[in-house]
Short mmCIF file of C-alpha atoms in Angstrom, two decimals:
data_model
loop_
_atom_site.label_atom_id
_atom_site.label_comp_id
_atom_site.label_asym_id
_atom_site.label_seq_id
_atom_site.Cartn_x
_atom_site.Cartn_y
_atom_site.Cartn_z
CA MET Y 1 74.01 72.69 40.56
CA ILE Y 2 70.42 71.59 40.52
CA ASP Y 3 68.88 69.36 43.18
CA PRO Y 4 66.68 67.19 40.94
CA LEU Y 5 64.26 66.14 43.62
CA GLU Y 6 63.76 69.83 44.55
CA ALA Y 7 63.06 70.43 40.86
CA VAL Y 8 60.37 67.87 40.77
CA LEU Y 9 58.79 69.07 44.04
CA ALA Y 10 59.00 72.61 42.78
CA TRP Y 11 57.01 71.64 39.75
CA CYS Y 12 54.40 69.99 41.74
CA LYS Y 13 54.01 73.07 43.90
CA THR Y 14 53.14 75.10 40.77
CA GLN Y 15 50.25 72.85 39.72
CA PRO Y 16 46.80 74.18 40.63
CA GLY Y 17 45.16 70.72 40.53
CA ILE Y 18 47.62 69.46 43.15
CA ILE Y 19 47.65 72.56 45.28
CA ALA Y 20 43.80 72.47 45.48
CA HIS Y 21 44.12 69.36 47.50
CA VAL Y 22 47.33 69.51 49.51
CA GLU Y 23 47.96 73.33 49.71
CA THR Y 24 51.61 73.61 50.85
CA ARG Y 25 51.96 70.08 52.07
CA ILE Y 26 54.38 68.81 49.48
CA ALA Y 27 57.71 67.59 50.59
CA ALA Y 28 60.31 64.87 50.25
CA ARG Y 29 59.35 63.33 53.58
CA HIS Y 30 56.13 63.60 55.63
CA ARG Y 31 55.80 66.19 58.32
CA TYR Y 32 53.12 64.69 60.40
CA ARG Y 33 53.55 64.55 64.14
CA LEU Y 34 56.88 66.40 64.22
CA ALA Y 35 58.53 66.23 67.66
CA GLY Y 36 58.59 70.04 68.17
CA GLY Y 37 55.02 70.52 66.75
CA GLY Y 38 54.25 72.74 63.78
CA GLY Y 39 54.17 70.00 61.24
CA TRP Y 40 51.16 68.91 59.08
CA PRO Y 41 47.82 68.39 60.87
CA ASP Y 42 46.78 64.77 61.20
CA GLN Y 43 44.43 63.58 58.47
CA ALA Y 44 45.33 66.50 56.18
CA ARG Y 45 45.97 65.58 52.59
CA ALA Y 46 49.57 65.75 51.63
CA LEU Y 47 52.04 64.56 48.90
CA THR Y 48 55.54 63.38 49.43
CA ILE Y 49 57.98 62.34 46.68
CA ARG Y 50 61.07 60.42 47.36
CA ALA Y 51 63.84 58.99 45.09
CA VAL Y 52 64.05 55.27 44.81
CA GLY Y 53 66.85 53.81 42.79
CA GLY Y 54 66.67 51.81 39.63
CA ALA Y 55 66.52 54.15 36.67
CA PRO Y 56 69.19 53.54 34.14
CA ALA Y 57 71.81 56.31 34.54
CA ASP Y 58 72.56 58.81 31.92
CA VAL Y 59 76.21 58.45 31.30
CA ASP Y 60 76.43 60.84 28.38
CA GLY Y 61 74.02 63.61 28.41
CA GLY Y 62 74.15 65.96 31.47
CA SER Y 63 70.75 64.82 32.78
CA LEU Y 64 69.82 62.96 35.91
CA PRO Y 65 67.16 60.29 35.39
CA LEU Y 66 65.24 59.49 38.52
CA ARG Y 67 62.88 56.79 39.66
CA LEU Y 68 60.62 58.30 42.20
CA GLU Y 69 57.84 57.18 44.52
CA ALA Y 70 54.99 59.67 45.16
CA ARG Y 71 53.06 59.02 48.30
CA ALA Y 72 49.65 60.72 48.48
CA TYR Y 73 48.28 60.92 52.05
CA GLY Y 74 44.69 61.35 53.00
CA ALA Y 75 42.25 60.77 55.90
CA SER Y 76 40.89 57.76 54.04
CA SER Y 77 41.80 55.61 51.11
CA VAL Y 78 39.37 57.59 48.98
CA GLU Y 79 41.15 60.93 49.87
CA ALA Y 80 44.56 59.48 49.30
CA LEU Y 81 43.52 58.24 45.83
CA THR Y 82 41.97 61.61 45.10
CA VAL Y 83 45.36 63.30 45.71
CA ALA Y 84 47.18 60.63 43.65
CA THR Y 85 44.63 61.17 40.74
CA ALA Y 86 45.22 64.89 40.92
CA LEU Y 87 48.93 64.21 40.63
CA ILE Y 88 48.44 61.90 37.65
CA SER Y 89 46.12 64.21 35.97
CA ALA Y 90 48.74 67.08 36.24
CA LEU Y 91 51.31 64.71 34.81
CA GLN Y 92 49.12 63.84 31.88
CA SER Y 93 48.79 67.51 30.99
CA ARG Y 94 52.53 67.81 30.71
CA ASN Y 95 53.95 67.78 27.17
CA GLY Y 96 57.64 68.19 26.99
CA ARG Y 97 59.93 70.21 29.14
CA SER Y 98 59.24 72.75 31.86
CA VAL Y 99 61.36 75.32 33.75
CA THR Y 100 60.94 75.78 37.46
CA ALA Y 101 62.83 78.05 39.88
CA THR Y 102 64.73 76.21 42.57
CA SER Y 103 67.28 77.31 45.18
CA GLY Y 104 70.10 76.25 42.79
CA GLY Y 105 68.73 78.27 39.83
CA LYS Y 106 66.24 77.56 37.09
CA SER Y 107 65.80 73.87 36.65
CA LEU Y 108 64.89 72.17 33.34
CA LEU Y 109 62.63 69.19 33.83
CA TYR Y 110 62.79 67.02 30.73
CA TRP Y 111 60.05 64.68 31.67
CA LEU Y 112 57.94 63.56 34.70
CA ILE Y 113 55.60 60.66 34.03
CA PRO Y 114 53.86 58.00 36.02
CA GLU Y 115 55.40 54.56 35.65
CA SER Y 116 52.46 52.50 36.64
CA SER Y 117 49.08 52.63 38.27
CA PRO Y 118 48.69 53.80 41.84
CA ALA Y 119 48.63 51.36 44.81
CA LEU Y 120 46.75 51.92 48.04
CA ASP Y 121 48.54 51.10 51.25
CA VAL Y 122 48.81 52.01 54.91
CA ASP Y 123 51.90 54.12 55.83
CA ILE Y 124 53.95 52.39 58.39
CA ASP Y 125 55.19 55.63 59.93
CA THR Y 126 51.85 57.36 60.52
CA GLY Y 127 49.24 54.69 60.06
CA PHE Y 128 47.49 56.93 57.47
CA ASP Y 129 46.10 55.79 54.09
CA VAL Y 130 48.51 56.42 51.34
CA ALA Y 131 48.25 56.02 47.58
CA ILE Y 132 51.58 55.19 46.03
CA VAL Y 133 52.45 56.29 42.50
CA PRO Y 134 55.76 55.27 40.95
CA LEU Y 135 57.13 58.02 38.72
CA SER Y 136 59.99 58.43 36.32
CA ALA Y 137 61.74 61.83 35.76
CA SER Y 138 64.72 63.30 34.07
CA VAL Y 139 66.17 66.68 35.15
CA ALA Y 140 69.01 68.63 33.61
CA LEU Y 141 72.02 68.75 35.96
CA ALA Y 142 72.94 72.28 35.13
CA ASP Y 143 70.82 75.21 35.88
CA VAL Y 144 69.48 76.99 32.73
CA ILE Y 145 69.51 80.58 31.75
CA MET A 1 76.62 78.83 36.44
CA ALA A 2 73.57 78.98 34.30
CA GLU A 3 73.81 77.34 30.84
CA ASN A 4 71.97 77.20 27.60
CA GLU A 5 73.02 73.67 26.65
CA PRO A 6 70.30 71.73 28.51
CA TYR A 7 67.84 73.35 26.12
CA ASN A 8 69.43 71.62 23.22
CA GLN A 9 67.82 68.36 24.20
CA LEU A 10 64.17 68.14 23.27
CA THR A 11 61.45 65.97 24.81
CA GLY A 12 57.77 65.74 24.46
CA VAL A 13 55.44 65.29 21.42
CA TYR A 14 53.81 67.71 19.09
CA ASN A 15 50.41 69.28 18.82
CA VAL A 16 49.42 68.07 15.36
CA TYR A 17 47.39 70.36 13.00
CA VAL A 18 46.25 70.00 9.39
CA ALA A 19 44.90 72.65 7.01
CA LEU A 20 44.47 73.23 3.34
CA PRO A 21 47.71 73.01 1.35
CA ARG A 22 50.04 76.06 1.75
CA ALA A 23 48.16 77.36 4.78
CA THR A 24 50.13 79.91 6.67
CA PRO A 25 52.10 78.67 9.69
CA PRO A 26 52.08 80.78 12.92
CA THR A 27 54.38 83.73 13.27
CA LEU A 28 56.22 82.63 16.41
CA PRO A 29 55.72 83.19 19.29
CA ALA A 30 51.98 83.10 18.33
CA THR A 31 50.10 79.85 18.59
CA PRO A 32 48.56 78.27 15.48
CA ASN A 33 45.43 80.15 14.24
CA LEU A 34 42.56 77.73 14.95
CA SER A 35 40.41 79.22 12.14
CA THR A 36 43.09 77.98 9.73
CA TRP A 37 44.55 74.97 11.47
CA HIS A 38 42.43 71.98 12.60
CA ARG A 39 43.92 70.15 15.56
CA LEU A 40 44.24 66.28 15.23
CA GLY A 41 44.32 64.61 18.52
CA PRO A 42 44.83 63.80 21.27
CA THR A 43 47.63 61.46 20.11
CA ASP A 44 48.86 58.44 21.94
CA GLY A 45 52.46 57.22 21.97
CA ASP A 46 55.50 58.56 20.05
CA HIS A 47 55.58 60.82 17.02
CA THR A 48 58.27 60.01 14.45
CA GLU A 49 60.07 61.83 11.71
CA SER A 50 61.85 59.56 9.23
CA TYR A 51 64.15 60.39 6.35
CA ALA A 52 64.56 57.99 3.46
CA GLY A 53 66.78 58.28 0.40
CA ALA A 54 70.02 56.47 0.41
CA LEU A 55 73.02 57.95 -1.36
CA THR A 56 74.35 56.45 -4.56
CA LEU A 57 78.12 56.40 -4.16
CA PHE A 58 80.35 56.60 -7.22
CA TYR A 59 83.87 55.10 -7.47
CA ASP A 60 86.51 55.67 -10.03
CA ASP A 61 89.62 53.77 -11.10
CA ASP A 62 91.94 56.14 -9.33
CA HIS A 63 90.64 55.57 -5.85
CA ASP A 64 89.43 52.58 -3.85
CA GLY A 65 87.01 54.67 -1.82
CA PRO A 66 83.94 56.51 -3.07
CA VAL A 67 84.64 59.87 -4.76
CA LYS A 68 81.08 61.36 -4.80
CA GLY A 69 77.70 60.76 -3.20
CA ILE A 70 74.44 61.69 -4.96
CA ARG A 71 70.91 61.30 -3.59
CA PRO A 72 68.69 60.44 -6.56
CA GLN A 73 65.48 60.24 -4.56
CA GLN A 74 64.25 61.11 -1.10
CA ASP A 75 61.22 60.65 1.06
CA LEU A 76 60.07 61.96 4.43
CA THR A 77 57.49 60.37 6.63
CA TYR A 78 55.76 61.60 9.80
CA THR A 79 53.85 59.26 11.93
CA PHE A 80 51.63 59.63 14.96
CA SER A 81 48.60 57.86 16.37
CA ILE A 82 45.37 59.64 17.18
CA VAL A 83 42.89 58.32 19.74
CA ASN A 84 40.02 60.74 18.87
CA MET A 85 37.52 58.66 16.98
CA ALA A 86 35.20 61.54 16.21
CA LEU A 87 34.32 61.17 12.52
CA GLU A 88 35.70 64.59 11.67
CA GLN A 89 39.06 63.41 12.93
CA LEU A 90 38.86 60.03 11.10
CA GLN A 91 37.78 61.58 7.94
CA ARG A 92 40.58 64.05 7.60
CA VAL A 93 43.02 61.24 7.81
CA LEU A 94 41.22 58.46 5.93
CA SER A 95 39.76 60.61 3.12
CA ARG A 96 38.35 63.97 3.41
CA VAL A 97 35.98 65.78 5.71
CA HIS A 98 33.58 66.78 2.94
CA ASP A 99 32.44 63.26 2.61
CA LEU A 100 30.97 63.43 6.06
CA THR A 101 27.19 63.57 5.81
CA ASN A 102 24.30 63.75 8.24
CA ALA A 103 22.39 60.60 7.62
CA GLY A 104 18.67 61.04 7.67
CA SER A 105 17.03 64.15 9.03
CA GLY A 106 15.45 65.28 12.23
CA THR A 107 16.31 63.65 15.48
CA PRO A 108 18.39 61.80 16.48
CA VAL A 109 21.23 63.33 14.49
CA THR A 110 23.37 60.66 12.92
CA ARG A 111 26.44 61.16 10.83
CA ARG A 112 27.98 58.95 8.15
CA ALA A 113 31.55 58.54 6.92
CA PRO A 114 32.43 56.39 3.92
CA LEU A 115 34.70 53.45 4.40
CA LYS A 116 36.40 53.56 1.03
CA ARG A 117 39.38 55.84 0.79
CA GLU A 118 39.84 58.23 -2.20
CA ARG A 119 41.71 57.10 -5.19
CA VAL A 120 43.51 60.42 -5.28
CA PRO A 121 44.01 61.41 -1.60
CA THR A 122 43.15 64.92 -0.45
CA GLU A 123 46.23 67.05 0.05
CA TYR A 124 46.87 68.80 3.28
CA ALA A 125 49.36 71.10 4.98
CA LEU A 126 50.79 69.73 8.29
CA LEU A 127 51.87 71.61 11.30
CA LEU A 128 53.62 70.00 14.17
CA TYR A 129 53.82 72.64 16.96
CA GLN A 130 55.26 72.54 20.36
CA SER A 131 54.99 75.45 22.77
CA PHE A 132 58.42 74.57 24.29
CA GLY A 133 59.84 73.08 21.12
CA SER A 134 62.89 75.18 20.67
CA PRO A 135 66.33 73.76 21.33
CA TYR A 136 67.59 77.33 22.18
CA GLY A 137 65.45 78.18 25.14
CA GLU A 138 62.02 78.20 26.66
CA TYR A 139 60.45 79.04 23.31
CA PRO A 140 58.09 77.47 20.71
CA GLY A 141 58.96 75.72 17.55
CA TYR A 142 57.19 73.90 14.75
CA ILE A 143 57.61 71.78 11.73
CA TYR A 144 55.65 72.91 8.65
CA VAL A 145 54.86 70.80 5.57
CA PRO A 146 52.95 72.93 2.95
CA ARG A 147 51.72 69.94 0.95
CA GLY A 148 51.39 66.23 1.63
CA VAL A 149 48.98 63.31 1.92
CA PHE A 150 48.10 60.70 4.46
CA ASP A 151 49.56 57.39 3.47
CA GLY A 152 49.63 54.18 5.31
CA GLU A 153 47.50 51.18 5.64
CA PRO A 154 46.19 51.63 9.24
CA THR A 155 44.61 48.94 11.40
CA ILE A 156 42.05 50.21 13.90
CA THR A 157 41.84 47.65 16.68
CA ARG A 158 38.91 47.51 19.03
CA SER A 159 39.62 45.74 22.30
CA LYS A 160 38.04 45.22 25.66
CA SER A 161 41.22 46.55 27.35
CA ALA A 162 42.50 49.21 25.12
CA ARG A 163 41.22 52.28 23.26
CA ALA A 164 41.00 52.40 19.47
CA ALA A 165 43.74 54.37 17.81
CA LEU A 166 44.32 55.40 14.21
CA GLU A 167 47.90 55.25 13.11
CA CYS A 168 48.58 58.18 10.72
CA VAL A 169 51.38 58.30 8.23
CA PHE A 170 51.90 61.74 6.62
CA ARG A 171 54.07 61.98 3.48
CA PRO A 172 55.19 65.38 2.26
CA LEU A 173 54.94 66.02 -1.40
CA GLU A 174 56.97 68.47 -3.44
CA ASP A 175 55.36 71.90 -3.27
CA ASP A 176 56.45 73.75 -6.45
CA PHE A 177 54.81 77.00 -5.18
CA GLN A 178 57.77 77.37 -2.71
CA THR A 179 60.15 79.73 -4.53
CA ASN A 180 63.17 78.36 -2.72
CA PRO A 181 63.67 74.81 -3.96
CA ARG A 182 65.14 73.59 -0.61
CA LEU A 183 61.87 74.45 1.07
CA ARG A 184 59.68 72.25 -1.15
CA PHE A 185 59.04 69.68 1.62
CA GLY A 186 58.52 72.42 4.19
CA TRP A 187 60.77 73.57 7.09
CA ARG A 188 61.47 73.43 10.78
CA GLN A 189 61.25 76.82 12.43
CA VAL A 190 61.95 77.62 16.06
CA GLN A 191 62.29 80.77 18.16
CA VAL A 192 65.88 81.50 19.07
CA SER A 193 65.67 84.36 21.58
#
């Protein structure tokens, strides 16, 4: 069984335009200031993507539609928006499906698109600048051959 | 357990190419040969493929339902919208690229494209290619039309808040050079394994 958020994050981790900014700091939840240490350095650019509800469910077709919120962190609003732009640019280069390896097997990502323009904000948890990009995705529930 | 069925569902749009009629489509898994095929694009929005040609149903006195269906006429239409306003792109859709002239000589270089469309439109071959366009796996697929024309009455809108786009409507024509009569509009070909 495919974890759809893992599939989306796994795809982001393969994108050179995104990795150039955030390296390995792509996760579902931020890892700044972890209690035991060893998390992301303060002010380092990073990208988190979490699922927010609201996409119409697919009741017929074996796919999982998702509404997602990507949060691009940076040391300043300019840096945060740079990471968000790198993400949007990678999404614009997509055409059609892609296959990415995940822990549950090979995942088939039907689409991953930005739903609206980015918004700048200040993250409540960390106090860092963050650029928020709403996304829409659809992932096949079954792993593919 | 890994399955093949999720591949059956296709998403994404095509890469659109035109060439002279009956140009050779790529031999999969190769990509289209750019010395033969000219890429139209980038495109904006959805691409559509529409079939027209309703059946005529025949009834007889022994039955109250229809006993036979015949299709006397059929049409096929491909639509997409290109946002590349280079004159070479517009000319291929609106008339033909040969009418593009360099206006004047020396510097600066200017180029001119006529506004009137041709009375007998230039015929093209159309290739709609997608590198992951096969419903059987992570393989390419394409739609190939050996002969057709650009139809449509497009409206190009210029706006302060949107980019100009040219809606293209491509209509396959019967290509009698195809030896198999079923292939006279062209075909869909995908890699299976």
